[in-house]
Coordinates of C-alpha atoms in Angstrom, one line a residue:
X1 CA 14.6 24.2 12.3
X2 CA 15.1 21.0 14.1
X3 CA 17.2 21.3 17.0
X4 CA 16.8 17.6 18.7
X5 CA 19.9 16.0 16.6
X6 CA 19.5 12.1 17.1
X7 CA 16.8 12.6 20.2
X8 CA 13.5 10.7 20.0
X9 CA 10.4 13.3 19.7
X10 CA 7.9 13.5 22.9
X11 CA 5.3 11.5 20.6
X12 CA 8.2 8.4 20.8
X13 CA 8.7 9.2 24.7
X14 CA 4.5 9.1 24.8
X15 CA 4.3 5.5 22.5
X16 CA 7.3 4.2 25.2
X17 CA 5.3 4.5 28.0
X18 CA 1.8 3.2 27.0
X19 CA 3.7 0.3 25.7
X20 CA 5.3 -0.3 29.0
X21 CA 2.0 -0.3 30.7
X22 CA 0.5 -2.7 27.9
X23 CA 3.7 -4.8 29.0
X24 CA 2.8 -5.3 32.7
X25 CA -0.9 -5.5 31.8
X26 CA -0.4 -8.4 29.6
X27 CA 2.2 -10.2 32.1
X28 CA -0.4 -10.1 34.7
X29 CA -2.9 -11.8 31.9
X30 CA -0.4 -14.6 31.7
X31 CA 0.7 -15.2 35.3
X32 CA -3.5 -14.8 36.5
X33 CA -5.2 -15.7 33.4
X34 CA -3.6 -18.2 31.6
X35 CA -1.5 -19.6 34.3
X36 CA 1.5 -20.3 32.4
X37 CA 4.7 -22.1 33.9
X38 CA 3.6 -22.2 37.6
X39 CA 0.0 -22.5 39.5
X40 CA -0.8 -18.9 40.8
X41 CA -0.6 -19.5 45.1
X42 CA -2.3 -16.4 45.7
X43 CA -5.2 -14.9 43.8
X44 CA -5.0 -10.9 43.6
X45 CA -6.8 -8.4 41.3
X46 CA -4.5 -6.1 39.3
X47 CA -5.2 -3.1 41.7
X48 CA -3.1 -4.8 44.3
X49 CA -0.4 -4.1 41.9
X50 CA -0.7 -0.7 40.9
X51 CA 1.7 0.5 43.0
X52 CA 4.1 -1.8 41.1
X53 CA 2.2 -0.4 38.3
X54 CA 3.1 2.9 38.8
X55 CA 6.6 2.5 39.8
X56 CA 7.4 0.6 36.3
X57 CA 5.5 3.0 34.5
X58 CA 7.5 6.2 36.0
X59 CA 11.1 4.7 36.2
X60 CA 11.2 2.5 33.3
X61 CA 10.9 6.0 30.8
X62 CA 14.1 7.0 33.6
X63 CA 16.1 3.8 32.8
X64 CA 16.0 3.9 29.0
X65 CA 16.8 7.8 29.3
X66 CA 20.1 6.5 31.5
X67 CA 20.9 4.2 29.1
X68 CA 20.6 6.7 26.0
X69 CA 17.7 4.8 24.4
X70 CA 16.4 8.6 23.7
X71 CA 20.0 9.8 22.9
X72 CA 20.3 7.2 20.4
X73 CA 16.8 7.4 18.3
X74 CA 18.8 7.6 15.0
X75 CA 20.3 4.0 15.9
X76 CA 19.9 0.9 14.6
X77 CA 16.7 -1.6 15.5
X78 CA 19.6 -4.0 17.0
X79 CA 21.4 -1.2 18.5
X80 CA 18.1 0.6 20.3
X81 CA 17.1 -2.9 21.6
X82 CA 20.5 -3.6 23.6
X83 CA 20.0 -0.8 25.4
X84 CA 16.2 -1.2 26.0
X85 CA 17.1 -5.0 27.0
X86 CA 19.7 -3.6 29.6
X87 CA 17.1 -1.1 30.7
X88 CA 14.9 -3.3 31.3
X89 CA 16.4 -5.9 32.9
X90 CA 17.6 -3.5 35.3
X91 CA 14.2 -2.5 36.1
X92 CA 13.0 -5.9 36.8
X93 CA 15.9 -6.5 39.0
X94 CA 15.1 -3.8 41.3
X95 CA 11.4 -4.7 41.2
X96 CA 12.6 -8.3 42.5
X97 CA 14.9 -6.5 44.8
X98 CA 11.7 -4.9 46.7
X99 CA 9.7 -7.9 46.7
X100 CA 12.6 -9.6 48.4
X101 CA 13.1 -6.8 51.2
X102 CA 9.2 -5.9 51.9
X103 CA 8.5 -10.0 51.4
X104 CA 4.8 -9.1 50.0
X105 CA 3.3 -12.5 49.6
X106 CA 0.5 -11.2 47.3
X107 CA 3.0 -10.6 44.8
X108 CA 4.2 -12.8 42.1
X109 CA 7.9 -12.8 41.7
X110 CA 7.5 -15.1 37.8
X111 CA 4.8 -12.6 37.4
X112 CA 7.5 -9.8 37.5
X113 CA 9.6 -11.5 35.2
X114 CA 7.1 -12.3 32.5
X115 CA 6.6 -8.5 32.3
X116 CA 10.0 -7.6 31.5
X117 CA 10.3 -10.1 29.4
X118 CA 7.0 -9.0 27.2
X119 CA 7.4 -5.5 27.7
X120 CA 11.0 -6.3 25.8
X121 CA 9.3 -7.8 23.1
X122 CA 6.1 -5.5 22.8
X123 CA 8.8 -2.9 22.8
X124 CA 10.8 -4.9 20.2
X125 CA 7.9 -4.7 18.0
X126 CA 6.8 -1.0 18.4
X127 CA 10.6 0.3 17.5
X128 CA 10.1 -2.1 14.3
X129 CA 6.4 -0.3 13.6
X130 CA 8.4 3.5 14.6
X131 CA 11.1 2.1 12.0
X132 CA 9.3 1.6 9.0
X133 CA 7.1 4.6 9.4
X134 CA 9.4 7.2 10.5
X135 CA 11.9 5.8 7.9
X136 CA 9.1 6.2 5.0
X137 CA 8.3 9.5 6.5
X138 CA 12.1 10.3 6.4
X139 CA 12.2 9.2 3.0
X140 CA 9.6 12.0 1.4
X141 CA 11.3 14.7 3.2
X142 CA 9.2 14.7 6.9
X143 CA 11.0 14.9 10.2
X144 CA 14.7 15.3 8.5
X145 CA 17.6 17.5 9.7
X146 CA 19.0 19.6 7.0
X147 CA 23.1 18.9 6.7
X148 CA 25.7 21.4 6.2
X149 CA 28.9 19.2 5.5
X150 CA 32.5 20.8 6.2
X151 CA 35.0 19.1 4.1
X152 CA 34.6 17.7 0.7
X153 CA 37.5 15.3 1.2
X154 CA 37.4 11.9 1.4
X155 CA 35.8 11.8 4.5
X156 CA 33.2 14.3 3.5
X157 CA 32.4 12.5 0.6
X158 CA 32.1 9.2 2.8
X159 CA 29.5 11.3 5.2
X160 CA 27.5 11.9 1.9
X161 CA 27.3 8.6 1.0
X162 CA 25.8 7.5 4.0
X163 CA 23.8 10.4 3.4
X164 CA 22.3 9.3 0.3
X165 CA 22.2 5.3 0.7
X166 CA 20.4 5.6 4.0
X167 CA 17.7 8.4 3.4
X168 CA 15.9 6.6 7.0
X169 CA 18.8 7.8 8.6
X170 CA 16.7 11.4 8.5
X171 CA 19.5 13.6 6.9
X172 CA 19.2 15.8 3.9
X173 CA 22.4 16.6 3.2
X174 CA 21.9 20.2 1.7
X175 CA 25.9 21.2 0.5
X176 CA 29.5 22.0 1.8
X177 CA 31.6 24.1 2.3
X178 CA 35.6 23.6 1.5
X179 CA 39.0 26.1 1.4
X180 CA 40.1 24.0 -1.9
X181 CA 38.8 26.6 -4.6
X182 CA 38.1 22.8 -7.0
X183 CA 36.0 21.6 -4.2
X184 CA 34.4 24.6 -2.9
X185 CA 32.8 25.5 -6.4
X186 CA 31.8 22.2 -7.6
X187 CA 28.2 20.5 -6.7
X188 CA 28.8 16.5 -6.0
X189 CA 25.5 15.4 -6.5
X190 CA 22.9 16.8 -4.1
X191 CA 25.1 18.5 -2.4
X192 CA 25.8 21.8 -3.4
X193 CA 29.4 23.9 -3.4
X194 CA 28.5 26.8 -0.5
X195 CA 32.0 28.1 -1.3
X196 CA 34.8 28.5 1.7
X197 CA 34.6 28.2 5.5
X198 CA 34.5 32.3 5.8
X199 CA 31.1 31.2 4.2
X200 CA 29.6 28.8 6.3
X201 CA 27.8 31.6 8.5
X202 CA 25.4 33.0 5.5
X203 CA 25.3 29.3 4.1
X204 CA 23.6 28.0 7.2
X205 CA 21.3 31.1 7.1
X206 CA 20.6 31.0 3.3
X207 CA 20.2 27.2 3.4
X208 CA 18.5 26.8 6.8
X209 CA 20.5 24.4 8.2
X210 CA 19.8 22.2 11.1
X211 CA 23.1 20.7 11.8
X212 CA 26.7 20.8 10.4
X213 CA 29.3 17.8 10.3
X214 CA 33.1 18.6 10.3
X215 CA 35.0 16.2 8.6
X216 CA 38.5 18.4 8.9
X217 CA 41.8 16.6 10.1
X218 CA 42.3 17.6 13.9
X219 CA 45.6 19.6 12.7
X220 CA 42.8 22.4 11.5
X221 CA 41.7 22.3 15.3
X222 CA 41.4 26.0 15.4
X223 CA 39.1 26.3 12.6
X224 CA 37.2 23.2 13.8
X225 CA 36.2 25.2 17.6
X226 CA 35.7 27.9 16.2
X227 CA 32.5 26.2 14.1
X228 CA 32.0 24.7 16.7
X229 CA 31.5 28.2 18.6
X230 CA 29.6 29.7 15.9
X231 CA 26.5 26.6 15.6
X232 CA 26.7 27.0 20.3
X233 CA 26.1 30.5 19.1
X234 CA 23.0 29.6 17.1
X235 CA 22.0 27.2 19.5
X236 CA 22.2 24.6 16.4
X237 CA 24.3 20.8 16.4
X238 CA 27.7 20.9 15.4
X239 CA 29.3 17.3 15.3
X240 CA 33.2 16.3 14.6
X241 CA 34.3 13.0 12.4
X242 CA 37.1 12.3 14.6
X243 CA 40.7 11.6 13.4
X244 CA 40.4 8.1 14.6
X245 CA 37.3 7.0 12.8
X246 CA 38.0 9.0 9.4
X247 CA 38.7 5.6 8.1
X248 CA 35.8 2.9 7.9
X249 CA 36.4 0.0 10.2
X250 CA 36.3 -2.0 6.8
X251 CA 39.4 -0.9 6.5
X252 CA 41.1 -1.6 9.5
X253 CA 43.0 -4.7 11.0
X254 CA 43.8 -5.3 14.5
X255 CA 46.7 -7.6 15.1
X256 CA 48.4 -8.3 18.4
X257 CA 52.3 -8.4 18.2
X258 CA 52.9 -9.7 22.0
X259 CA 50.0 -7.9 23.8
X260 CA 51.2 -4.4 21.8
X261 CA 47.6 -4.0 19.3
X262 CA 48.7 -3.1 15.8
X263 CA 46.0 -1.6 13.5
X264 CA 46.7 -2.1 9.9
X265 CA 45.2 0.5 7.5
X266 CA 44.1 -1.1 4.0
X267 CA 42.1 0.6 0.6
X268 CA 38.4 -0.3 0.8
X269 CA 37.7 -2.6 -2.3
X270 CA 35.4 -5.7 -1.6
X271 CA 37.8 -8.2 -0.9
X272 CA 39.0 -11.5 -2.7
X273 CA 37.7 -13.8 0.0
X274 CA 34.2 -11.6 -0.3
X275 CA 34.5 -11.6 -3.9
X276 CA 34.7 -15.4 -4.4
X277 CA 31.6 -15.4 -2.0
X278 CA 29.8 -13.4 -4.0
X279 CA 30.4 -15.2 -7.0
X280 CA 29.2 -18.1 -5.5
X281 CA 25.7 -15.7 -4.8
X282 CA 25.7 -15.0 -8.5
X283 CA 26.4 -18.7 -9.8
X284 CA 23.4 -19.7 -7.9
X285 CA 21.3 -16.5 -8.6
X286 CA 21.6 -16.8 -12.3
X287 CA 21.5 -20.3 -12.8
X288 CA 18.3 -20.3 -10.5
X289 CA 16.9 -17.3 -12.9
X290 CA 17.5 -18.7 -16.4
X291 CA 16.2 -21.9 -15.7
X292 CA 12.7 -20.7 -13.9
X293 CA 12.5 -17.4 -16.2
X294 CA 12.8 -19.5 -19.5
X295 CA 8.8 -19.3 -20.4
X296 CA 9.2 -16.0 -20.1
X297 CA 12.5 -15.5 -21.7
X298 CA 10.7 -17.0 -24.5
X299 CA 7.7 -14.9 -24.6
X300 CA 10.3 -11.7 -24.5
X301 CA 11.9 -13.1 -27.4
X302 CA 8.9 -13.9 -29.4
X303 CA 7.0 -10.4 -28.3
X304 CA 10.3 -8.5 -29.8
X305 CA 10.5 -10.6 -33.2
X306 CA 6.8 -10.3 -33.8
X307 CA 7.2 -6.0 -33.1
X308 CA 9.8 -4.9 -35.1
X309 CA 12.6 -5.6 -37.1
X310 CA 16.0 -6.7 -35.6
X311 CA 17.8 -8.7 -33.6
X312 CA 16.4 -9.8 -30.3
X313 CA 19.5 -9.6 -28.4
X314 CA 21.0 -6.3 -28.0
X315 CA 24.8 -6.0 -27.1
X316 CA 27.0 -3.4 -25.8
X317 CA 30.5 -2.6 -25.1
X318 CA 30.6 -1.8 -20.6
X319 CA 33.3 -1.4 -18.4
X320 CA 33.3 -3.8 -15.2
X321 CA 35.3 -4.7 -12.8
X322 CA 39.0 -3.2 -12.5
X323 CA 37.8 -0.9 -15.8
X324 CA 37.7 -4.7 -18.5
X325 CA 35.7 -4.5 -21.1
X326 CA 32.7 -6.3 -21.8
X327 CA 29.4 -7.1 -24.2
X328 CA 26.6 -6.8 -21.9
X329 CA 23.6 -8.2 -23.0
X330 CA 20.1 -6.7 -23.0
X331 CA 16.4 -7.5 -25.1
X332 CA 16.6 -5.0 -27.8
X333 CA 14.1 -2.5 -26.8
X334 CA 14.7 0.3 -29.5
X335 CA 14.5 0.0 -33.4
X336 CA 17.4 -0.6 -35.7
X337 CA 20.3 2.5 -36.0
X338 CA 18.8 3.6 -32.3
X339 CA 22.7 4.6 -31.7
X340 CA 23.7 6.2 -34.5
X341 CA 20.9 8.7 -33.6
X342 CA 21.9 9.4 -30.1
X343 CA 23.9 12.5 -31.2
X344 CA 21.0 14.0 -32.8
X345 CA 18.4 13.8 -29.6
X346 CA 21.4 14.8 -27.5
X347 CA 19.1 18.0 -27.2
X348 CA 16.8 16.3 -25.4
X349 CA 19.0 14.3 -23.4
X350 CA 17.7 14.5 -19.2
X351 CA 20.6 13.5 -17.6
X352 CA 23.2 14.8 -16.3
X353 CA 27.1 14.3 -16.0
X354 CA 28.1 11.4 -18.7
X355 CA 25.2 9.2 -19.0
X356 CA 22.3 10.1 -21.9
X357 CA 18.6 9.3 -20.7
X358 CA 15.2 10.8 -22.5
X359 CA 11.9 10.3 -20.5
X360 CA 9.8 9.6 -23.7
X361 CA 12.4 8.2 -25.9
X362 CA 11.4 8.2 -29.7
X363 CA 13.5 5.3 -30.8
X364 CA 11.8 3.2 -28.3
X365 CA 9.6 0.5 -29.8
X366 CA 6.1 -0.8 -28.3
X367 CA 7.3 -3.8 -26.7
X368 CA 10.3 -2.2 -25.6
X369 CA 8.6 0.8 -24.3
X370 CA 6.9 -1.7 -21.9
X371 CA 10.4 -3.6 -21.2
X372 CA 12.0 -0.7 -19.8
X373 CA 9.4 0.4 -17.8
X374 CA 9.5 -3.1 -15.8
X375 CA 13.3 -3.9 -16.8
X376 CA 12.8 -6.6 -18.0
X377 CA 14.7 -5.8 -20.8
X378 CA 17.6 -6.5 -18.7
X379 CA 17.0 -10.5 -17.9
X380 CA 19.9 -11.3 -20.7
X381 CA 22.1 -10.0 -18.2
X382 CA 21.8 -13.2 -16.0
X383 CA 23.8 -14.7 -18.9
X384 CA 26.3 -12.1 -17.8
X385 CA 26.0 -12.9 -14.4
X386 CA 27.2 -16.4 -15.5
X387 CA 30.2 -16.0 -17.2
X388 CA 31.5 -13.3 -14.3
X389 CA 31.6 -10.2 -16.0
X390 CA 28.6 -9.2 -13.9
X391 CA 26.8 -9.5 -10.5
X392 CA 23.3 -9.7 -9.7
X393 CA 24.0 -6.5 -7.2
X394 CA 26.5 -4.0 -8.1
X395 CA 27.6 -0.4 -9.4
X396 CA 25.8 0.4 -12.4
X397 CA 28.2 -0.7 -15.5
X398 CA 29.1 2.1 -17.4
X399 CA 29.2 2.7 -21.1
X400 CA 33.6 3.6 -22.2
X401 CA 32.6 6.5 -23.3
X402 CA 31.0 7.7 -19.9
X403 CA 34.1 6.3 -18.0
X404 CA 36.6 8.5 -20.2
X405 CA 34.8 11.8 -18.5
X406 CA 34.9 10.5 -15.3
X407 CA 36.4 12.5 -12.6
X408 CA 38.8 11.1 -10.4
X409 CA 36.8 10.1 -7.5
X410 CA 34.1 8.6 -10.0
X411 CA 36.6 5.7 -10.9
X412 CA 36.2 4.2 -7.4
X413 CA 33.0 2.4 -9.1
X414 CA 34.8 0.2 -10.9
X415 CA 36.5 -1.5 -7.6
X416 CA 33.6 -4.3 -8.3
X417 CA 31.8 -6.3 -10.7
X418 CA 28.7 -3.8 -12.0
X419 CA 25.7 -5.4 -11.0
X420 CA 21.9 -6.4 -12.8
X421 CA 20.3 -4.0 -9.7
X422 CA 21.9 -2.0 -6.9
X423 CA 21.7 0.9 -4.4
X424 CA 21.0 3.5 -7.5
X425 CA 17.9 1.4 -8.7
X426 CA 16.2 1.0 -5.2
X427 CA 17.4 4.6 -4.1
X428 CA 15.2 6.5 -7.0
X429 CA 16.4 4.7 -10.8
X430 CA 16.6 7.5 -13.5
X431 CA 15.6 10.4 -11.2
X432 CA 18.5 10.2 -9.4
X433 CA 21.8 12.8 -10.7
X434 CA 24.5 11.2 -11.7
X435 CA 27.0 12.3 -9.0
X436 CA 24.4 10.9 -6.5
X437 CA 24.4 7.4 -8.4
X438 CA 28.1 7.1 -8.4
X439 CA 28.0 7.8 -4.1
X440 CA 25.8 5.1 -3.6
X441 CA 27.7 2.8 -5.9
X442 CA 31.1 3.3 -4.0
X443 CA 28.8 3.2 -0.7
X444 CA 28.0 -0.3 -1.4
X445 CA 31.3 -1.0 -2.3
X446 CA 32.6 0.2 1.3
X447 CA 29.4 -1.3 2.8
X448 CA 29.0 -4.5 0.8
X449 CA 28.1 -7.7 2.8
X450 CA 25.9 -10.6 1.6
X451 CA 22.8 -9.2 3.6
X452 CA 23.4 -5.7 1.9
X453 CA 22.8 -7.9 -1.7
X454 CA 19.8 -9.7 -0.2
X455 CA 18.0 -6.4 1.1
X456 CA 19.2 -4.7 -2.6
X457 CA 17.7 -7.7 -4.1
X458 CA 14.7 -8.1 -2.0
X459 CA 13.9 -3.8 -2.6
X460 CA 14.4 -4.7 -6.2
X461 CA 11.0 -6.6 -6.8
X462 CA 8.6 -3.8 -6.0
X463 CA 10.1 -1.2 -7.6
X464 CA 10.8 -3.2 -10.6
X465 CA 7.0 -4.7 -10.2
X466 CA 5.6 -1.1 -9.9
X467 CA 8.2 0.9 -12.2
X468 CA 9.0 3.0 -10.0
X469 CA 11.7 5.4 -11.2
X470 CA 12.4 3.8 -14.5
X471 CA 12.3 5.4 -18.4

């Protein structure tokens, strides 16, 4: 089991401290070597600093550990570098500090400075490298801390969210447990139904569980300490979503009324004002897409007439935004009377919850075999885009007839304007459940920002490029 929560592994801890030493080596190649800023009064090897040397080496590890640059490894790039920047700079000030008591004149004071300053940004770049891999290495499974989740409320479905979106976060959320018989016997996507809390003890055992989340309202206190008791007992992680923060700060508003701070509670829905900047995203996007795609537009078009039979435009009844109705447009990719068969390959069908998918589709023709693979069945939509009913990032629009078996908490999708791409097709396309698709819809709906689109749009390319996920 993994037992170090958020803290950084001793390889990390190792990585830290060579870079630190590359960081004072390669200020000492500026200020004697290249002579940057100011001429060099005194000439002196870099053995005349090694006690300097050693001193960095050994307290700079000590400064980031103060400042919780290990406590934190599970933090943002930004967040890890504020406190590795504070660190830092504290270490060069007490570096100055002894040069300015013990008045060595063979040391360089700039010389000092330079080395914080590159040790931040050699630093800056290793957590970057660490990022990517240990996120990729998070992403397949490696390094992760299996989840036990108490609470399938609100707030426990919010925790699984995040869960899900953000795989580099190194969770595998592995089930719940929850009093409410509904909840306690019903899987939500990856996470499995454990039963109640009397059953968290064999869970944890049966499921091999690194860590548990409680996501109970304080006024169960006495249940709360006493699973917080059992996981001391097992020497495992046991960490409490707070009263206070079991609301997103999306959804609060802090006004002053004469120096008394008033905090305003609101639903989480993308906003108007956000809304009318996204639009203005899409507008762009799509006009920008239709005009440079038209060769290949054409070529779509002309590929599907010459294959088979049919129109080249396919059109569908979807839900969007606020549960309208709408014809979404896609290249036909299946021959003539594909829907009227549906019923009869429902057999077959390799999905679950309300949506209908086959692997190797029979009603699929050549070209359109091809068009799925790379979605590029789905340019049409830009048209969409256009005339509002869709967005170029979004939930995934739903057929009508999937949105009448929704459950309750699966309506929350439609609180924005389903997109061409989104969290569910850069988060694993048609291999995800569905339960797990309609988390990370409503987790970019609590989530969404401008940048959130960019980075959807940006992960797009590849896995559209490569096919990753797609039938």
């Amino acid at each position: 089991m993994n037992r170090n929560g958020q803290r950084a592994p001793r390889w990390a801890v190792a990585v830290d401290v060579a870079t630190i030493a590359a960081g004072f080596a390669a200020g000492y190649w500026m200020r004697y070597e290249l002579r940057w800023f100011l001429d060099v009064a005194y000439d002196a090897p870099l053995s005349a600093y090694a006690p300097f040397l050693i001193l960095y080496v050994l307290l700079l590890p000590l400064f980031f550990v103060m400042d919780g640059v290990y406590r934190h490894w599970r933090g943002s790039w930004m967040e890890q570098m504020y406190r590795i920047v504070n660190a830092t700079t504290k270490m060069t000030v007490l570096m100055l500090a002894i040069t300015f008591v013990f008045r060595p004149r063979v040391y360089s004071r700039v010389m000092l400075v330079e080395v914080g300053i590159l040790t931040i940004l050699l630093m800056g770049l290793v957590r970057a490298a660490e990022g990517v891999l240990v996120a990729r290495l998070r992403a397949r499974g490696i390094g992760v801390s299996r989840v036990i989740i108490v609470g399938a409320g609100e707030v426990g479905r919010t925790v699984m969210r995040t869960i899900v979106a953000q795989p580099e976060l190194g969770y595998r959320g592995i089930g719940f447990v929850d009093d409410n018989p509904q909840k306690g016997h019903t899987d939500i996507g990856p996470f499995k139904a454990l039963g109640p809390l009397e059953n968290l003890s064999t869970a944890i055992e049966q499921e091999r569980a690194d860590e548990v989340i409680i996501t109970l309202p304080w006024m169960y206190h006495r249940k709360i300490m006493s699973i917080v008791r059992e996981c001391e007992r097992r020497r495992m992680r046991a960490r409490i979503v707070p009263d206070l923060f079991q609301m997103s700060l999306s959804q609060v508003d802090v006004e002053d009324l004469g120096g008394v701070p008033l905090i305003g509670v609101r639903e989480i829905s993308i906003s108007k004002g956000a809304l009318l900047v996204k639009r203005a995203m899409d507008v762009v996007g799509a006009a920008l897409g239709l005009t440079l795609g038209a060769p290949l537009l054409a070529l779509i078009a002309l590929s599907i007439r010459l294959d088979s039979p049919g129109p080249i435009i396919f059109r569908q009844a979807r839900v969007g935004l606020g549960g309208q109705r709408f014809q979404m447009y896609k290249f036909r990719s299946m021959h003539q009377g594909a829907e009227e068969e549906q019923e009869a390959l429902s057999g077959m069908n390799e999905a679950d919850g309300p949506i209908f998918k086959i692997r190797a589709d029979p009603r699929l023709t050549r070209v359109g075999r091809f068009l799925r693979r790379t979605s590029l069945d789905e340019l049409p939509q830009l048209v969409n885009v256009l005339r509002g009913e869709m967005s170029l990032v979004g939930p995934r629009p739903p057929l009508p007839s999937e949105v009448e078996r929704y459950r309750e908490w699966h309506k929350k999708r439609l609180e924005a304007p389903p997109g061409m791409t989104g969290l569910w097709q850069v988060s694993g396309r048609s291999r995800l459940s569905f339960d797990e698709m309609v988390l990370l819809d409503i987790y970019y709906i609590e989530n969404w920002s401008p940048w959130l689109d960019f980075k959807i749009l940006v992960r797009t390319v590849p896995k559209v490029l490569l096919g990753e996920g797609a039938y």
